[in-house]
Short mmCIF file of C-alpha atoms in Angstrom, two decimals:
data_model
loop_
_atom_site.label_atom_id
_atom_site.label_comp_id
_atom_site.label_asym_id
_atom_site.label_seq_id
_atom_site.Cartn_x
_atom_site.Cartn_y
_atom_site.Cartn_z
CA MET A 27 -5.17 -49.57 9.01
CA THR A 28 -6.89 -47.47 6.24
CA ARG A 29 -9.55 -46.36 8.89
CA GLU A 30 -6.79 -45.20 11.27
CA ARG A 31 -5.36 -43.35 8.76
CA GLY A 32 -8.48 -41.45 7.98
CA ALA A 33 -9.08 -40.78 11.71
CA VAL A 34 -5.76 -39.18 12.18
CA LEU A 35 -6.04 -36.98 8.72
CA ALA A 36 -9.46 -35.81 10.21
CA GLU A 37 -8.32 -35.10 13.65
CA PHE A 38 -5.20 -33.49 12.01
CA GLY A 39 -7.43 -31.28 9.95
CA ILE A 40 -9.78 -30.43 12.77
CA VAL A 41 -6.69 -29.46 15.02
CA ILE A 42 -4.24 -27.68 12.61
CA PRO A 43 -6.41 -24.60 12.28
CA ILE A 44 -6.98 -23.96 15.80
CA LEU A 45 -3.48 -24.23 16.63
CA LEU A 46 -2.49 -22.13 13.89
CA LEU A 47 -5.13 -19.48 15.27
CA VAL A 48 -3.42 -19.78 18.56
CA VAL A 49 0.43 -19.36 17.14
CA PHE A 50 -0.35 -16.44 15.25
CA THR A 51 -2.62 -14.67 17.78
CA LEU A 52 0.39 -14.97 20.20
CA PHE A 53 2.73 -13.67 17.60
CA GLU A 54 0.65 -10.61 17.16
CA PHE A 55 0.32 -10.11 20.85
CA GLY A 56 4.21 -10.06 20.99
CA ARG A 57 4.24 -7.74 17.94
CA PHE A 58 1.86 -5.54 19.94
CA THR A 59 4.22 -5.59 22.94
CA ILE A 60 7.30 -4.88 20.84
CA THR A 61 5.47 -1.88 19.14
CA THR A 62 4.26 -0.23 22.32
CA THR A 63 7.61 -0.51 23.80
CA SER A 64 9.12 1.01 20.98
CA VAL A 65 6.64 3.95 20.96
CA SER A 66 7.84 4.59 24.56
CA SER A 67 11.62 4.27 23.94
CA ALA A 68 11.26 6.35 20.91
CA VAL A 69 9.52 9.46 23.23
CA ARG A 70 12.13 8.89 25.92
CA ASP A 71 14.99 8.88 23.16
CA ALA A 72 13.69 12.14 21.35
CA THR A 73 12.98 13.67 24.71
CA ARG A 74 16.66 13.20 25.97
CA TYR A 75 17.94 14.36 22.50
CA GLY A 76 15.78 17.67 22.93
CA ILE A 77 17.48 18.29 26.21
CA ALA A 78 21.04 17.85 25.44
CA VAL A 79 23.22 21.08 25.75
CA ALA A 80 24.83 21.02 22.33
CA ASP A 81 24.22 22.09 18.89
CA GLY A 82 22.79 19.52 16.36
CA ASP A 83 24.79 18.80 13.28
CA ASN A 84 23.30 21.86 11.52
CA GLY A 85 24.54 24.27 14.29
CA VAL A 86 20.94 24.57 15.71
CA PRO A 87 20.69 23.91 19.40
CA ARG A 88 19.25 20.62 19.95
CA TYR A 89 16.28 21.69 21.92
CA VAL A 90 14.77 23.77 19.04
CA ASP A 91 15.66 21.35 16.26
CA CYS A 92 12.45 19.74 15.92
CA ASP A 93 13.23 17.78 12.83
CA ALA A 94 16.40 16.35 14.44
CA ILE A 95 14.04 15.63 17.52
CA ARG A 96 11.52 13.78 15.47
CA ALA A 97 14.32 12.03 13.49
CA ALA A 98 15.86 10.77 16.91
CA ALA A 99 12.44 9.21 17.46
CA ALA A 100 12.13 7.75 14.20
CA GLY A 101 15.35 6.24 14.36
CA THR A 102 14.86 4.38 17.54
CA SER A 103 13.89 0.87 16.88
CA LEU A 104 13.38 -1.35 14.11
CA PHE A 105 10.11 -2.59 15.09
CA GLY A 106 7.35 -0.36 15.70
CA ARG A 107 9.44 2.74 14.34
CA PRO A 108 6.94 5.91 14.67
CA ASP A 109 6.26 8.07 11.53
CA PRO A 110 7.84 11.36 12.13
CA ALA A 111 4.39 12.67 11.19
CA ASP A 112 3.01 11.12 14.43
CA VAL A 113 5.68 12.93 16.51
CA THR A 114 4.47 16.47 18.12
CA VAL A 115 7.17 18.68 19.55
CA ALA A 116 5.87 21.42 21.89
CA TYR A 117 7.19 23.45 24.80
CA ASP A 118 5.59 24.43 28.19
CA HIS A 119 6.66 26.53 31.12
CA GLY A 120 6.46 23.93 33.80
CA PRO A 121 4.60 21.51 35.47
CA GLY A 122 0.65 22.71 35.36
CA THR A 123 1.39 25.28 32.72
CA ALA A 124 -0.30 25.07 29.18
CA GLU A 125 2.01 24.68 26.14
CA PHE A 126 3.01 27.90 24.70
CA MET A 127 4.60 26.70 21.65
CA THR A 128 4.50 23.65 19.13
CA CYS A 129 7.08 23.13 16.56
CA PRO A 130 5.83 22.52 13.01
CA ALA A 131 7.45 20.06 10.71
CA GLY A 132 10.36 21.24 8.69
CA ALA A 133 10.99 24.24 11.03
CA THR A 134 12.78 25.07 14.35
CA ALA A 135 11.38 26.72 17.28
CA SER A 136 12.84 30.26 18.17
CA PRO A 137 15.68 29.83 20.56
CA SER A 138 14.94 33.08 22.14
CA SER A 139 11.38 32.23 23.25
CA VAL A 140 12.45 29.08 25.13
CA VAL A 141 14.21 29.99 28.38
CA THR A 142 15.95 27.91 30.96
CA GLY A 143 13.23 25.84 32.85
CA ASP A 144 11.04 25.61 30.22
CA ARG A 145 10.15 22.12 29.10
CA ILE A 146 10.36 19.98 26.06
CA VAL A 147 7.20 18.08 25.20
CA VAL A 148 7.62 15.14 22.94
CA ARG A 149 4.33 12.94 22.14
CA ILE A 150 3.84 10.44 19.73
CA ASP A 151 0.31 9.19 18.54
CA SER A 152 -0.09 6.26 16.23
CA VAL A 153 -2.14 3.30 15.51
CA PHE A 154 -1.33 -0.37 15.82
CA SER A 155 -3.01 -2.68 13.36
CA SER A 156 -2.86 -6.25 13.19
CA ILE A 157 -1.48 -8.28 10.18
CA VAL A 158 -3.06 -11.55 10.97
CA PRO A 159 -6.99 -11.71 10.21
CA PHE A 160 -7.98 -13.59 12.99
CA ALA A 161 -6.06 -11.62 15.79
CA SER A 162 -7.62 -8.32 14.56
CA ILE A 163 -10.64 -8.94 16.52
CA PHE A 164 -8.58 -8.08 19.61
CA LEU A 165 -5.77 -5.89 18.14
CA ASP A 166 -7.06 -3.96 15.28
CA ASP A 167 -6.84 -0.09 15.14
CA ILE A 168 -5.42 0.26 18.62
CA ASP A 169 -4.38 3.90 19.73
CA LEU A 170 -0.65 3.89 20.80
CA SER A 171 0.29 7.41 22.35
CA ALA A 172 3.40 8.09 24.74
CA GLU A 173 4.36 11.30 26.14
CA GLY A 174 7.71 12.43 27.58
CA LYS A 175 8.61 15.84 29.20
CA ARG A 176 11.73 17.05 30.35
CA THR A 177 13.22 20.44 31.83
CA ILE A 178 15.38 22.14 29.38
CA VAL A 179 18.64 23.73 30.75
CA LYS A 180 20.52 25.79 28.33
CA ASP A 181 22.64 27.98 29.99
#
């Protein structure tokens, strides 16, 4: 009887680290998937906010209120919430054209330089880092980026 208890304890000692490794790695893959989806949703929501035909809370048109656009991206999700510093807001004249203006943090773009038919470009670049030591073999410091472009109709 004592020998069997010792064998069960030895088997448990061998199996439990492997089982925990599998469980925590699955947890990290799930967290990675949620974070990736959250970044995509944040870009989509920030772009949608930026093309809304209305003035924001501060009386500035939404399509040029870059801080509010960044806040819309940051307020999207509880998981994988992007840092507003990782959100870039820019404008171009349509498909195949270069960006003509990038909106710095703490500023608004000039409403007169953005005309109907221009596009708002919202980009999020962030890094996913694993919190489980063994899962970091597969999921450490992965660059996550997403970009959304929508045409502005302001009149």
